[in-house]
CSV table of C-alpha atoms in Angstrom, one decimal:
chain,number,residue,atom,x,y,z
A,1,UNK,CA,0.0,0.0,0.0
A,2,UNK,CA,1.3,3.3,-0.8
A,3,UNK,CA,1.9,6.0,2.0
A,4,UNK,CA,2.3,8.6,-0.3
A,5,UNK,CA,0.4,12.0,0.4
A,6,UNK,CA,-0.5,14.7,-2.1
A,7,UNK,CA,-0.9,18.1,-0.3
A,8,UNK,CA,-3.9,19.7,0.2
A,9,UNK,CA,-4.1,22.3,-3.0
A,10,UNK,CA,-5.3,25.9,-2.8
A,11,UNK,CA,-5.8,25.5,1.0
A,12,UNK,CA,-5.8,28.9,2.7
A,13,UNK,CA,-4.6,29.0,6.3
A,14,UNK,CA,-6.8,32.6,7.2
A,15,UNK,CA,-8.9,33.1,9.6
A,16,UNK,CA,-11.6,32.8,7.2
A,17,UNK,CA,-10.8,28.7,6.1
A,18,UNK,CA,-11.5,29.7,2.9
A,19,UNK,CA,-10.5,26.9,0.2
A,20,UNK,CA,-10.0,29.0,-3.0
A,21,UNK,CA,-9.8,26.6,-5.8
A,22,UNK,CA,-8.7,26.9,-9.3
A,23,UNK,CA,-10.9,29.4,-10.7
A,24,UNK,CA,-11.2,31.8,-7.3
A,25,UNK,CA,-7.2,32.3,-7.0
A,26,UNK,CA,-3.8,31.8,-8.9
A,27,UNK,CA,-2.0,28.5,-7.9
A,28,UNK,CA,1.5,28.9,-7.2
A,29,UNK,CA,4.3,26.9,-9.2
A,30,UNK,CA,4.4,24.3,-6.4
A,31,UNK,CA,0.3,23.7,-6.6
A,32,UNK,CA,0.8,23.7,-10.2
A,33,UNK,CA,3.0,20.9,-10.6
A,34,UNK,CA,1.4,18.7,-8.2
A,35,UNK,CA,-1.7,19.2,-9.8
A,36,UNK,CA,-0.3,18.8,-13.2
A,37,UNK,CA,1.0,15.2,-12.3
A,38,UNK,CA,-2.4,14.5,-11.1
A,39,UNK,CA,-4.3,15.9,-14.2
A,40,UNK,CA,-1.8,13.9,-16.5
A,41,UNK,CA,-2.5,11.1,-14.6
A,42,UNK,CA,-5.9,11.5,-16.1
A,43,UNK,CA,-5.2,12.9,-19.1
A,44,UNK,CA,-5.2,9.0,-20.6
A,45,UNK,CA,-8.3,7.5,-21.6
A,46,UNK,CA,-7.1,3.6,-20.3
A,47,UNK,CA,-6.3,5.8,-17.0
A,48,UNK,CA,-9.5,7.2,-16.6
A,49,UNK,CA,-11.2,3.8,-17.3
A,50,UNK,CA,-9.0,2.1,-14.8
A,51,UNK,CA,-10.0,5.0,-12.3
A,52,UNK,CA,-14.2,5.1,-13.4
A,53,UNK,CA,-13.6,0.7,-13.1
A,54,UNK,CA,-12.3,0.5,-9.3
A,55,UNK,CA,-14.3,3.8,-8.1
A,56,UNK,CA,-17.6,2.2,-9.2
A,57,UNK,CA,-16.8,-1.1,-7.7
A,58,UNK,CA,-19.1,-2.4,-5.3
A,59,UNK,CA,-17.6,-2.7,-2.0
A,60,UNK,CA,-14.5,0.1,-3.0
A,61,UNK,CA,-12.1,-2.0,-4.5
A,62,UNK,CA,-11.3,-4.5,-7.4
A,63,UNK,CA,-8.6,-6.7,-7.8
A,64,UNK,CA,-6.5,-6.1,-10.9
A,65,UNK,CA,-6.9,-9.9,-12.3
A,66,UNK,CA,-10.5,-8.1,-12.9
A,67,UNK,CA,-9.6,-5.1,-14.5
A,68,UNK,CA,-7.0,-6.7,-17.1
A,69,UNK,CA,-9.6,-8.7,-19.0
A,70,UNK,CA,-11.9,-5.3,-19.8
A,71,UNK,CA,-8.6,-4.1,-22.0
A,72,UNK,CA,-7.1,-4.8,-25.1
A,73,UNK,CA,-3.6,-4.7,-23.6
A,74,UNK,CA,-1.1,-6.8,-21.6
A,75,UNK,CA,-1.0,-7.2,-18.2
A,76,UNK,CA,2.4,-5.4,-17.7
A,77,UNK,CA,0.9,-2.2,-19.5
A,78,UNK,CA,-2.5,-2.2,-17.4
A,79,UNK,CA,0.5,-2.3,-14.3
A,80,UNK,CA,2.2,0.7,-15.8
A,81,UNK,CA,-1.3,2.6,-15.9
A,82,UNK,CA,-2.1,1.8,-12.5
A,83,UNK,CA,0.9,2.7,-10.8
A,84,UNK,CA,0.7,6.4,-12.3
A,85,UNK,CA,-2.5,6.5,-11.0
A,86,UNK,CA,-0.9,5.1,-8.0
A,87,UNK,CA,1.6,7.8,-8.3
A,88,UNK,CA,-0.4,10.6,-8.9
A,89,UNK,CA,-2.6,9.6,-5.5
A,90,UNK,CA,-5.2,8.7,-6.8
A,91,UNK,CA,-6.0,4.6,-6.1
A,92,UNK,CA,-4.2,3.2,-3.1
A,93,UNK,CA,-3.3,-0.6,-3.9
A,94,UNK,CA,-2.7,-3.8,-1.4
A,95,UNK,CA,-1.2,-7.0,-2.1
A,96,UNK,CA,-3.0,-9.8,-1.2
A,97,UNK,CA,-1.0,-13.3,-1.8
A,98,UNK,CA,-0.6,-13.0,-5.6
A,99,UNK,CA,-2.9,-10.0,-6.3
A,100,UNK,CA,-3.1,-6.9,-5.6
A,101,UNK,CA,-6.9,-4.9,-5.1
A,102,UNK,CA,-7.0,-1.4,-5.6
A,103,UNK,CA,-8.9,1.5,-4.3
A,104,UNK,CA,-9.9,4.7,-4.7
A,105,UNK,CA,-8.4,7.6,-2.8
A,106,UNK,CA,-12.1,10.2,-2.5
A,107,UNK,CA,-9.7,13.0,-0.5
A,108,UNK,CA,-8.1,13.1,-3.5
A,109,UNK,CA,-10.9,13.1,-6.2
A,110,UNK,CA,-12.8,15.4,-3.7
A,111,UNK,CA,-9.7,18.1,-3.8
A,112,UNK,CA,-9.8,18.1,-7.5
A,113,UNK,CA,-13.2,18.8,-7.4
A,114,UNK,CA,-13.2,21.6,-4.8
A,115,UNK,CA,-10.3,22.8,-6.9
A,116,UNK,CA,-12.0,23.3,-10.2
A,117,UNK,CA,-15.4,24.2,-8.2
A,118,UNK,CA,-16.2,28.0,-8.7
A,119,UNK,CA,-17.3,29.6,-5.3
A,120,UNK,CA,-21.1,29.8,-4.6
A,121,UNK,CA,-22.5,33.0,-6.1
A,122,UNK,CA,-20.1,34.0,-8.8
A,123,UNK,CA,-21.2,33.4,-12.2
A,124,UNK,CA,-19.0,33.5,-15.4
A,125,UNK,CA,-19.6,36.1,-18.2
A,126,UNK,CA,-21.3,34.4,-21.1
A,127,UNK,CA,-18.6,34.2,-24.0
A,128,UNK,CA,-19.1,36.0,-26.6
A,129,UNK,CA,-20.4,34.8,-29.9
A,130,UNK,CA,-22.5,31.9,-28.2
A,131,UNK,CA,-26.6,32.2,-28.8
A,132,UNK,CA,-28.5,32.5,-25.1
């Protein structure tokens, strides 16, 4: 199992506990290339299946012997994939004998989302061009 941590992103220490995310405030280059990892993490489409595939599992995790069959690929590439999601902090994994189940990590999918969440209240200008 990994023990690796991502930090908390856009987390304000004032008084306030305001969490700006993405959109509220400018990361700083630290955020930003912790984030990036994560977002490239995703940016695969076998990634984001593996992710969808052990965060929809009944129960909250899924042994990899069950995730290989779903893909046209071999079992060493479907490791690779895994362990940059691993990586990135997203899925936690446990060996058990000869397999090894996988989870989801939801502080991590939950800081994304507060990240890219726009604070309550603030609308976006329409862009221009677009019919209403």
């Amino acid at each position: 199992m990994s023990n690796q941590e991502l930090p908390v992103l856009g987390q304000d220490t004032s008084v306030e506990g305001c969490c700006p995310g993405l959109l509220s405030a400018p990361l700083d280059e630290d955020q930003a290339v912790v984030l990036a990892k994560v977002f490239k993490a995703l940016g695969d489409p076998v990634r984001l299946r593996l992710l969808s595939m052990i965060a929809s599992r009944a129960g909250g995790e899924v042994c990899v012997c069950d995730l290989t069959p779903a893909f046209d690929l071999s079992q060493p590439t479907i490791s690779h994939h895994l362990k940059l999601l691993r990586e990135a902090g997203l899925i936690a994994s446990e060996r058990r004998g000869t397999w090894v189940y996988y989870r989801l990590l939801p502080e991590t999918t939950d800081r994304l989302a507060g990240i890219l969440t726009r604070p309550a209240g603030d609308c976006l200008p329409e862009p221009a061009g677009l019919p209403a």
